[in-house]
XYZ file of C-alpha atoms in Angstrom:
561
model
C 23.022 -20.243 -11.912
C 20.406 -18.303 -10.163
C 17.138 -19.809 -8.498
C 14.797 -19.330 -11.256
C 16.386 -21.580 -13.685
C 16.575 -24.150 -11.167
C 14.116 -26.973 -11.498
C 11.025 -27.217 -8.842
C 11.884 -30.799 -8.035
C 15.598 -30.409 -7.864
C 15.085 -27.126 -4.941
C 12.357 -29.442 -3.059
C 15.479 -32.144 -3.205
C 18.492 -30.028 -1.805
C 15.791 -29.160 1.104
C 15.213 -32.358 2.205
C 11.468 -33.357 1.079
C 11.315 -35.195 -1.837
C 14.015 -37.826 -3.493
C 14.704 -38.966 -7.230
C 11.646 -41.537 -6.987
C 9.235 -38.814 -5.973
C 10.434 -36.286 -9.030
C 10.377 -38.906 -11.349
C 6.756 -40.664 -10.590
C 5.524 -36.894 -10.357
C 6.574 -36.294 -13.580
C 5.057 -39.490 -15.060
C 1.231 -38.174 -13.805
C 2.218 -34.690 -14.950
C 2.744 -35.494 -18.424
C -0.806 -38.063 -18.538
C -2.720 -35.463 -16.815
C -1.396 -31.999 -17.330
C -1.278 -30.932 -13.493
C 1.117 -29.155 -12.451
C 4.381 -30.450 -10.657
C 3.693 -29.077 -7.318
C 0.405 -29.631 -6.910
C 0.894 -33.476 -7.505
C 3.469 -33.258 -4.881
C 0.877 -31.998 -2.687
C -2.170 -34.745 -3.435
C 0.212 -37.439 -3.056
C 1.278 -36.214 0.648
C 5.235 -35.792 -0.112
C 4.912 -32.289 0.664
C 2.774 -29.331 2.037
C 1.888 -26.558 0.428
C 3.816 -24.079 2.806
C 7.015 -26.323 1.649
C 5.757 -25.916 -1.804
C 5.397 -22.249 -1.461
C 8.815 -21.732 0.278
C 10.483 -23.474 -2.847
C 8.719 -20.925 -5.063
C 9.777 -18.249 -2.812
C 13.396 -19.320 -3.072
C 13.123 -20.238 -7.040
C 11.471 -16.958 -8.039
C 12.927 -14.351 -5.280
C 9.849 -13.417 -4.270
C 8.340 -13.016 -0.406
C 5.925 -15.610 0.976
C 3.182 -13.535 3.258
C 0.648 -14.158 5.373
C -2.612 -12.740 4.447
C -3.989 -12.186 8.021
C -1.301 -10.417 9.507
C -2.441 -7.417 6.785
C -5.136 -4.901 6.942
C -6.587 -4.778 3.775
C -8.034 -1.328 3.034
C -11.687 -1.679 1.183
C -10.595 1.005 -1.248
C -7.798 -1.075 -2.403
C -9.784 -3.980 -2.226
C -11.906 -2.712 -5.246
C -9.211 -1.858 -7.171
C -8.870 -5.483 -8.243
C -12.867 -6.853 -9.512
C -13.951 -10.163 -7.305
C -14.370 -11.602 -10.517
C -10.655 -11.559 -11.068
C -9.924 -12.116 -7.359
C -11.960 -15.301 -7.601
C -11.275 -16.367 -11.200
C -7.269 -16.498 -10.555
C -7.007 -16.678 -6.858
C -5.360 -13.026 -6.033
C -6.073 -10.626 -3.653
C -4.598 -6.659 -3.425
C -2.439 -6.126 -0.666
C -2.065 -2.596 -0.487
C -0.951 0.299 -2.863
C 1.761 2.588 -3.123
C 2.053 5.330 -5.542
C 0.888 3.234 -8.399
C 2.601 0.461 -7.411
C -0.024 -2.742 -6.760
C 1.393 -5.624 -4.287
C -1.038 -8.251 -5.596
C -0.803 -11.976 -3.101
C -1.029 -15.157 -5.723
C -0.282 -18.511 -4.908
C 0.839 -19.535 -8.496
C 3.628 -16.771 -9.176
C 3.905 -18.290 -13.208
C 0.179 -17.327 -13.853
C 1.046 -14.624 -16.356
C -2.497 -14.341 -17.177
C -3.217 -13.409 -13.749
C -0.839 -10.643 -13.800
C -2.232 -9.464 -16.975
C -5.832 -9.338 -15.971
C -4.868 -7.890 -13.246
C -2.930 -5.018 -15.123
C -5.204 -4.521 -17.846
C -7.784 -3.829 -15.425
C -6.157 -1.086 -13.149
C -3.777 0.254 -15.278
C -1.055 -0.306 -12.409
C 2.135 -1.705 -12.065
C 1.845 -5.209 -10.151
C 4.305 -6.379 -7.287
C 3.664 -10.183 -6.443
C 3.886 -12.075 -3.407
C 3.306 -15.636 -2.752
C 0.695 -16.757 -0.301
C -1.186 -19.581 0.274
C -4.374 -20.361 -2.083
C -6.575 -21.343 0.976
C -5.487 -17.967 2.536
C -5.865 -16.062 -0.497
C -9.726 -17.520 -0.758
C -10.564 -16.704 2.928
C -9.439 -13.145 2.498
C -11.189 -12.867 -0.754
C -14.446 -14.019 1.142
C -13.648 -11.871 4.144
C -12.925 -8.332 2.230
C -15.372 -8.667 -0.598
C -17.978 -9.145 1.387
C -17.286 -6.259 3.038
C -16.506 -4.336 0.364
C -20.351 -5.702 -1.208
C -21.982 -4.877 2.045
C -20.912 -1.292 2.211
C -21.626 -0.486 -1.796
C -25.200 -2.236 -0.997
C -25.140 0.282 1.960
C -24.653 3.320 -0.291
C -27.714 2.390 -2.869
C -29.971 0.527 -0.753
C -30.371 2.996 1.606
C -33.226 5.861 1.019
C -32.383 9.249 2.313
C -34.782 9.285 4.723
C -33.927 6.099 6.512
C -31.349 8.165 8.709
C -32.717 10.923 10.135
C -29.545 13.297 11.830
C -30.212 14.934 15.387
C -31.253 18.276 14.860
C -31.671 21.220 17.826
C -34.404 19.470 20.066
C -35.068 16.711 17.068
C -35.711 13.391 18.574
C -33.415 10.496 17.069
C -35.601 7.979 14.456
C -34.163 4.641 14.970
C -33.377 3.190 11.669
C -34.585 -0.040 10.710
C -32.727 -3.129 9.387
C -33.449 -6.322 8.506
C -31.472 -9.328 9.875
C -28.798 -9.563 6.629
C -28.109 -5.721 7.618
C -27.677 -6.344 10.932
C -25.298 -8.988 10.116
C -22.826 -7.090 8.009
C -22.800 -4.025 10.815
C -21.539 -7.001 12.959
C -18.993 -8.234 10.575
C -18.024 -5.242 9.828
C -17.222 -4.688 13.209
C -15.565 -7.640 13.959
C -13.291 -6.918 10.918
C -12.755 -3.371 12.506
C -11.301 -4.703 15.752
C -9.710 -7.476 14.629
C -7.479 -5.748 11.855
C -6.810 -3.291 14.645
C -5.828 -6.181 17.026
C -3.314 -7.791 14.160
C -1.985 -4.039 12.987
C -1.207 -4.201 16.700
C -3.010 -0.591 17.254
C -3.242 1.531 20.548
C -6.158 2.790 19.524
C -9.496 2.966 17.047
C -10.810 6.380 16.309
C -14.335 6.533 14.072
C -15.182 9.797 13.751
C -17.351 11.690 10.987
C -17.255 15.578 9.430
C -19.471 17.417 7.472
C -18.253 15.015 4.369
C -17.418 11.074 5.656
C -16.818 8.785 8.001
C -13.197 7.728 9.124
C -12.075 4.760 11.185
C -7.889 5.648 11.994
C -5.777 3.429 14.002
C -3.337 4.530 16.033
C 0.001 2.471 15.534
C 3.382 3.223 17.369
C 1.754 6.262 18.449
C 0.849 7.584 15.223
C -2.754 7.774 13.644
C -3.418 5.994 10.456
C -6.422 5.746 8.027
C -7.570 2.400 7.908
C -10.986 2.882 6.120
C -13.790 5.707 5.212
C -16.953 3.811 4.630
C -19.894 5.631 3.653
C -21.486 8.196 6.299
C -24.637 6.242 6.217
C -23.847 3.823 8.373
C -21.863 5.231 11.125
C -24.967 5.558 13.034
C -25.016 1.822 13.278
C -21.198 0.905 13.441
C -21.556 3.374 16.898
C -24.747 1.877 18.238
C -22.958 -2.027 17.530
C -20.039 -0.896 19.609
C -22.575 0.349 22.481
C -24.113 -2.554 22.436
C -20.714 -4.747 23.114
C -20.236 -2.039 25.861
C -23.432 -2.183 27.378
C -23.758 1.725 26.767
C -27.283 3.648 26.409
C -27.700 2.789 22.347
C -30.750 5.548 22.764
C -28.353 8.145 24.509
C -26.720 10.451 22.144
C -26.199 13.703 23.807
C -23.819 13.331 26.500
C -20.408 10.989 27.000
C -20.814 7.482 27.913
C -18.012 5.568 28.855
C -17.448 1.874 28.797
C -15.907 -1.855 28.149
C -16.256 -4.985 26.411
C -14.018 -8.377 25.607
C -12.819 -10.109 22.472
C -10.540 -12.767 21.734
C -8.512 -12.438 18.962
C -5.426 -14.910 17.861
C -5.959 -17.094 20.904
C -5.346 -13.658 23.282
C -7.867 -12.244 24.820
C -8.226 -8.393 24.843
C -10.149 -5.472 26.713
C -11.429 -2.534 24.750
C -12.324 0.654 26.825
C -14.811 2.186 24.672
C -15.294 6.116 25.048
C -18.426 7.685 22.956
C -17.941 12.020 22.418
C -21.045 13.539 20.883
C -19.729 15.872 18.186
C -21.680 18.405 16.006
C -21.027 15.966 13.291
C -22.387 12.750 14.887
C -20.931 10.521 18.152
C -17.480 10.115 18.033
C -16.349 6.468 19.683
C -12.573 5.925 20.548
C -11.616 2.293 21.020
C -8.241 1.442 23.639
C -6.878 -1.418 23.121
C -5.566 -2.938 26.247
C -3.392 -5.847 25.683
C -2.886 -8.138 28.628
C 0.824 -8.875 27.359
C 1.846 -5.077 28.260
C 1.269 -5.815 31.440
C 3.482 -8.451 32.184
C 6.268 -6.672 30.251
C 9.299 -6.821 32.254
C 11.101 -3.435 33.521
C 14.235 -5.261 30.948
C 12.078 -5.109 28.308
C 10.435 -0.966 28.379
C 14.271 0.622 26.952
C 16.114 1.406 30.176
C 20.031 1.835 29.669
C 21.713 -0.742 32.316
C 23.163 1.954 34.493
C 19.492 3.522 34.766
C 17.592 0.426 34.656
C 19.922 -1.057 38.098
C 18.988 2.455 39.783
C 15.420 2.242 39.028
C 15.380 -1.475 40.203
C 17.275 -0.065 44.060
C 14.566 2.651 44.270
C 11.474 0.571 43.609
C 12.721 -1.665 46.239
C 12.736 0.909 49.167
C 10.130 -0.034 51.635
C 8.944 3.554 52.252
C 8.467 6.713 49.935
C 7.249 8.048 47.167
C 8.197 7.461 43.622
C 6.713 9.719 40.412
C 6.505 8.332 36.736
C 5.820 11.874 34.799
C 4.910 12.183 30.880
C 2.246 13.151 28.916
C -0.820 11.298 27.448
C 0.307 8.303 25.648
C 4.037 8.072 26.936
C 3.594 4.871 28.583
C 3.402 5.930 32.079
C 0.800 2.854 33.461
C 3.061 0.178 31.106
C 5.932 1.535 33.625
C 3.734 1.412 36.877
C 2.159 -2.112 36.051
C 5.625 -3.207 35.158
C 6.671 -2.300 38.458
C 3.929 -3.633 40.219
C 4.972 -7.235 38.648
C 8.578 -6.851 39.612
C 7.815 -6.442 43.456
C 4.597 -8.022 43.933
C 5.069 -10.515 46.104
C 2.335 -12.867 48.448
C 4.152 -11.150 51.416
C 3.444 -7.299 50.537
C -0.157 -5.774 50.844
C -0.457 -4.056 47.495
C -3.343 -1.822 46.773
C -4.036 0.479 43.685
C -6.034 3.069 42.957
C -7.157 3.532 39.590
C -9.299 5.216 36.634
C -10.145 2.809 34.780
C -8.635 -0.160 35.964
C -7.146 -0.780 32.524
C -5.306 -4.307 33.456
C -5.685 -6.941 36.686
C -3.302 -8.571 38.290
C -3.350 -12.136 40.991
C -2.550 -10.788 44.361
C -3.089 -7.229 44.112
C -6.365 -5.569 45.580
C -7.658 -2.878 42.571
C -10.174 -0.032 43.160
C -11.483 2.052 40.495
C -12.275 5.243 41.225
C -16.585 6.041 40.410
C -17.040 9.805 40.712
C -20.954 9.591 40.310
C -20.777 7.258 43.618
C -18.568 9.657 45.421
C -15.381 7.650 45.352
C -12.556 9.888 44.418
C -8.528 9.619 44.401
C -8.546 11.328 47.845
C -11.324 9.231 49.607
C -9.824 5.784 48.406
C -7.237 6.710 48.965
C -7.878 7.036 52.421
C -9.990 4.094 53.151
C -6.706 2.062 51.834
C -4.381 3.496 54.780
C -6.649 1.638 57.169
C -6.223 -1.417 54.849
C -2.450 -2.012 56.264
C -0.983 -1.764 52.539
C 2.503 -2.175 52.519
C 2.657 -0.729 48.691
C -0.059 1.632 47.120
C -0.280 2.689 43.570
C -2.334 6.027 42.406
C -3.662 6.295 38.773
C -2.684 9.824 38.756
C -1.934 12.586 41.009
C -4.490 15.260 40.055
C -5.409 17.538 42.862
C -3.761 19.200 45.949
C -6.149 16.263 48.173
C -5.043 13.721 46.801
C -1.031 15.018 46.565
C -1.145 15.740 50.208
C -1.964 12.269 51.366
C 0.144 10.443 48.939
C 3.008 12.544 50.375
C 1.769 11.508 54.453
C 1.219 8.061 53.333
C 4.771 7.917 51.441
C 6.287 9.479 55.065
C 4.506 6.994 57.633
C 6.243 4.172 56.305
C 4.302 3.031 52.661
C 5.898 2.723 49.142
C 3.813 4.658 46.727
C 3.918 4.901 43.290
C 2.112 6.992 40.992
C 2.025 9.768 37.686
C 2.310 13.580 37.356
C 1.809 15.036 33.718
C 4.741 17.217 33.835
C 7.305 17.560 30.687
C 10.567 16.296 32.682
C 11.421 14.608 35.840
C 12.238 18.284 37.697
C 9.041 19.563 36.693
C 7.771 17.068 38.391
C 8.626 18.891 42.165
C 7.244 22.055 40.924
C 4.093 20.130 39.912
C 3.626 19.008 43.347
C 4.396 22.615 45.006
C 1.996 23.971 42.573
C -0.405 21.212 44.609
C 0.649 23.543 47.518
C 2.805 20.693 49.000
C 5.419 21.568 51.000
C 9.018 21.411 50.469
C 9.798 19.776 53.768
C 7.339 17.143 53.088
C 8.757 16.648 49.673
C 12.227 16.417 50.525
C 10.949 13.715 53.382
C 9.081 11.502 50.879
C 10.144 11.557 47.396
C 12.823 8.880 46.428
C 12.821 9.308 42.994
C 11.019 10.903 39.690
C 10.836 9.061 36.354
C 10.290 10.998 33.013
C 9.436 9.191 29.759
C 8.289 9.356 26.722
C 8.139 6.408 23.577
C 9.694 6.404 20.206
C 9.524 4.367 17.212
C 11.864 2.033 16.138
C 13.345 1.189 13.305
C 12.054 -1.403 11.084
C 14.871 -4.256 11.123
C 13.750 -5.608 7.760
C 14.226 -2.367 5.901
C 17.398 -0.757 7.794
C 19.897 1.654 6.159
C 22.643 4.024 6.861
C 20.666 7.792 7.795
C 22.514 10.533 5.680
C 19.171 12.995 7.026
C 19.888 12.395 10.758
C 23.002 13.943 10.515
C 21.823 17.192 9.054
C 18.925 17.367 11.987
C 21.721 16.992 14.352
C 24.048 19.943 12.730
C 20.669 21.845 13.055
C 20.715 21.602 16.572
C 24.083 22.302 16.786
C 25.230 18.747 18.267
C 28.494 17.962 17.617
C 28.906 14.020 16.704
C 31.921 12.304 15.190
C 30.288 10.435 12.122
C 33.441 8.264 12.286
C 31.990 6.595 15.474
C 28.996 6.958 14.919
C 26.480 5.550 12.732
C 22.786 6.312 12.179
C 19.933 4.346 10.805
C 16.176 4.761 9.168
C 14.118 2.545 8.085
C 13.584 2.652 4.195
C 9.627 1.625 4.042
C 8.679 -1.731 3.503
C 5.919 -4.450 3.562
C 6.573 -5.768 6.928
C 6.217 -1.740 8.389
C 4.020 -0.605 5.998
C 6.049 2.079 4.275
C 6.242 3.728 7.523
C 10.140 2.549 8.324
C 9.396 2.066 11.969
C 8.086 -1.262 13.814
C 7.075 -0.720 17.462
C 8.320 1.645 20.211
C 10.353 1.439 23.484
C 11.048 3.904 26.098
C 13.218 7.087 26.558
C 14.336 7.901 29.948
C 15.623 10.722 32.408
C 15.860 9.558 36.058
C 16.049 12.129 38.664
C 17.298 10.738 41.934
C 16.519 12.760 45.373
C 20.183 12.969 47.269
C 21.033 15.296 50.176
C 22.113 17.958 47.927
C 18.846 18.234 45.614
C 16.703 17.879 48.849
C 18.334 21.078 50.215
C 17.477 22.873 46.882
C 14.055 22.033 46.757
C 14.275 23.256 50.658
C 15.978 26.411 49.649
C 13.404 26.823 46.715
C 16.408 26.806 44.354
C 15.234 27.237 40.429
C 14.392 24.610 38.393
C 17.422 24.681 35.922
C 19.758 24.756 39.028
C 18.196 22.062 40.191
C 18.224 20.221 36.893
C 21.853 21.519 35.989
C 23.212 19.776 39.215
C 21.747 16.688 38.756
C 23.042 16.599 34.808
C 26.270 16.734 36.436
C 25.976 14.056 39.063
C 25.169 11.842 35.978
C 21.423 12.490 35.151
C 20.927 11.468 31.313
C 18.040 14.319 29.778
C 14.910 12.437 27.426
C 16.848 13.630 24.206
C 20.299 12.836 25.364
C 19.076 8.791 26.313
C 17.020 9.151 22.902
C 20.140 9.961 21.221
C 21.838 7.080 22.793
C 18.856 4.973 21.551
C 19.420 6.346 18.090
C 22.897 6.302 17.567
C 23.012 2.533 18.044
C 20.049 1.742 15.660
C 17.257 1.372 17.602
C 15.586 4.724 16.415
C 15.951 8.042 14.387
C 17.469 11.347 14.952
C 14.133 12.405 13.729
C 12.282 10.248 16.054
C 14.064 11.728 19.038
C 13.544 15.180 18.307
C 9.740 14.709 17.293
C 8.997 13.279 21.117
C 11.246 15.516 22.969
């Protein structure tokens, strides 16, 4: 007998929470009053209503969510009328195709599901949440969803005046209740961005609307377009949290503010690009947990991650984490930083922005308009008696040169190049016009990375497509050994089939031989060809490892690499 023809009572039993005595006295007030079962188990304190939910879930097969852990897109938010929402406790979820996922805390309401159909014209998916839930988010979104319609009538066309040629700006006006929505609605913003567990927030406007995209697992995705009227406002609220010129709208401003969101607090480095279209303002998340990520935790294969862990350890040299944008590079340096920081090392860092601080270590951040570069910290620092220095990023032939002399007169230094692989990382640094010599007497090791997605565990099935991106690259796998996985699309990874990212590696190692290539000024594929065969795993061969025990796609792999 399956679980929907199985009694309420009898399910609550066989899990502990109720006996005979409760089921039978429940049923005596249900048939004098007409309440329903569960909800007398509730008001007479036998059980909770996330007990009573989980027995629905189990009785009716269907998933038990929590509201808040979604971003709820406005657009599908109107879909269902508050009326409804309110009348029979549902809210939208999100929509695929024409496929509604509707959250109800009563899953027999069948006139619910029928208002709810009747009035989109959609097929309905339900999940079971909890009513109190469901009402908050029903207050939370349709509210928002009010304020931004009201925004779109109440406005007149000449409240916003747009910067024209030599034009000055005409503030707009608005009265306290606006004033309060542009604040929720900011607030909402941010914190859906905080819970979808986004990078980054991107509002931006063109010629036709205004878009606010989140950047999750390294991809950009549309969270909202609200109307163009008020991204004037939205950008001059998140100036204000960064204590940015709100008047200023013709030149870059850069800045910072704090929230606390889920009991975690969070810095947001705030960026504001004027763009023919209107300021655009990028939002980076930095979560504090990154940085105490442990070097076990970013991806590294064992062999790798041991080798890593003996060169960070040397008490003199240089060490080079290369990548582009967005590959994770200052994770990996903070991450080191918190496996050798110790109250008996002098560690100093140079940075810009200082994105994350740490107990024990002495951070600068570099301020061009006061003079104080890379190069010039960098050399105040040597008369600091550091034992370990860290450099944001090695940008200029300066600043190379005396991270090289400081690496050779007996300090451990640790910094990024923005070079495609970990050999291109040398040629970087002689295109800085450093010297072979001095690199061969400095450099321990170089690190290349890059992150991929991985596969959503809740959705995970055998990937027939990965095998036909591998033929196309002519990489010849035994599918008898090995399987592949994707991630079909689900709730939990919102269609996407992926749920977070770790790291790809290739670790190039200096030893006597490379050192008397980069002497000889050997080529770079010699150089890279002779440390392949001393044991040097490429980015796509370690992301192929990665992906041919689970952890990501074929796909995946050859999209970052």
């Amino acid at each position: 007998m399956t679980n929907r023809y199985r009694k309420l009572g009898e399910i609550l039993k066989n899990n502990g929470l109720i006996s005979d005595q409760n089921i039978d006295a429940a049923l005596d007030i249900q048939r004098r009053t007409g309440e329903q079962f569960g909800r007398i188990m509730i008001k007479q304190g036998w059980i909770t209503e996330t007990a009573l939910l989980e027995a629905l879930s189990e009785k009716f097969d269907l998933p038990l969510v929590k509201i808040d852990a979604y971003s709820i897109d406005p657009a599908v938010v109107k879909i269902v009328p508050m009326e409804i929402a309110q009348r029979y406790k549902v809210i939208p979820l999100f929509l695929v195709d024409d496929l509604l996922t509707l959250a109800m805390s009563d899953p027999l309401d069948l006139k619910a599901l029928d208002a709810v159909r009747y009035h989109t014209k959609l097929n309905v998916q339900e999940v079971l949440a909890a009513e109190c839930d469901i009402e908050t988010a029903i207050k939370k979104y349709y509210s928002m969803v009010a304020f931004l319609d009201r925004m779109v009538t109440s406005f007149k066309e000449d409240a916003l005046v747009e910067l024209k040629d030599e034009e000055e700006d005409k503030e707009t006006n608005l009265d306290a209740t606006d004033e309060a929505s542009i604040i929720n609605f900011v607030n909402v913003v941010i914190s859906q961005a905080i819970r979808e567990k986004a990078s980054d927030i991107h509002m931006e406007m063109d010629e036709k609307e205004f878009r606010i995209r989140y950047r999750v697992d390294g991809v950009l995705h549309l969270f909202s377009t609200p109307p163009k009227k008020i991204a004037p406002m939205v950008i001059s609220r998140i100036k204000v949290l960064a204590e940015l010129d709100v008047s200023e709208k013709r030149v870059p401003q850069d800045g910072r503010f704090r929230v606390k969101i889920l009991q975690e607090e969070m810095d947001l480095r705030v960026s504001i690009l004027p763009t023919v279209h209107g300021e655009k303002a990028v939002l980076r998340i930095l979560d504090r947990r990154n940085a105490r990520l442990k070097l076990a935790d970013l991806g590294f294969q064992p062999r790798m991650l041991q080798l890593w862990d003996q060169a960070i350890r040397k008490p003199e040299g240089i060490i080079l984490i290369t990548g582009p944008t967005g590959s994770g590079k200052t994770t990996t340096l903070y991450s080191v930083l918190n496996t050798i920081n110790s109250i008996h090392k002098n560690i100093v860092t140079i940075e810009n922005p200082v994105e994350y601080k740490f107990e024990l270590i002495n951070q600068v951040q570099v301020n061009l308009k006061a003079g104080l570069t890379f190069a010039g910290a960098l050399r105040s620092i040597l008369r600091q008696d550091p034992d370990i220095i860290m450099i944001g990023e090695i940008r200029d032939s300066e600043t190379a040169d005396i991270a090289i002399r400081s690496a050779m007169t007996g300090h451990l230094v640790l910094s990024t190049l923005h070079t495609n692989d970990a050999v291109g990382g040398i040629f970087r640094l002689m295109d800085m016009n450093v010297e072979p010599f001095l690199l061969t007497s400095s450099v321990i090791g170089i690190l290349a990375q890059r992150l991929v997605r991985k596969v959503c565990p809740h959705c995970q099935q055998h990937d027939k497509e990965g095998w036909r991106h591998l033929q196309e690259k002519n990489y010849k796998i035994n599918k008898d050994t090995v399987k592949l996985y994707r991630g079909s699309g689900c709730r939990e990874c919102k269609k996407t089939g992926y749920i977070g990212r770790t790291g790809i590696h290739e670790l190039l190692l200096f030893d006597e031989t490379i050192r008397r290539m980069v002497l000889d000024r050997a080529q770079e594929d010699e150089i890279r060809n002779y440390a392949v065969q001393k044991g040097m795993a490429l980015l796509r061969h370690d992301g192929l490892r990665k992906a041919f025990n689970g952890t990501t796609t074929i796909e995946e792999v050859l999209r970052v690499t």
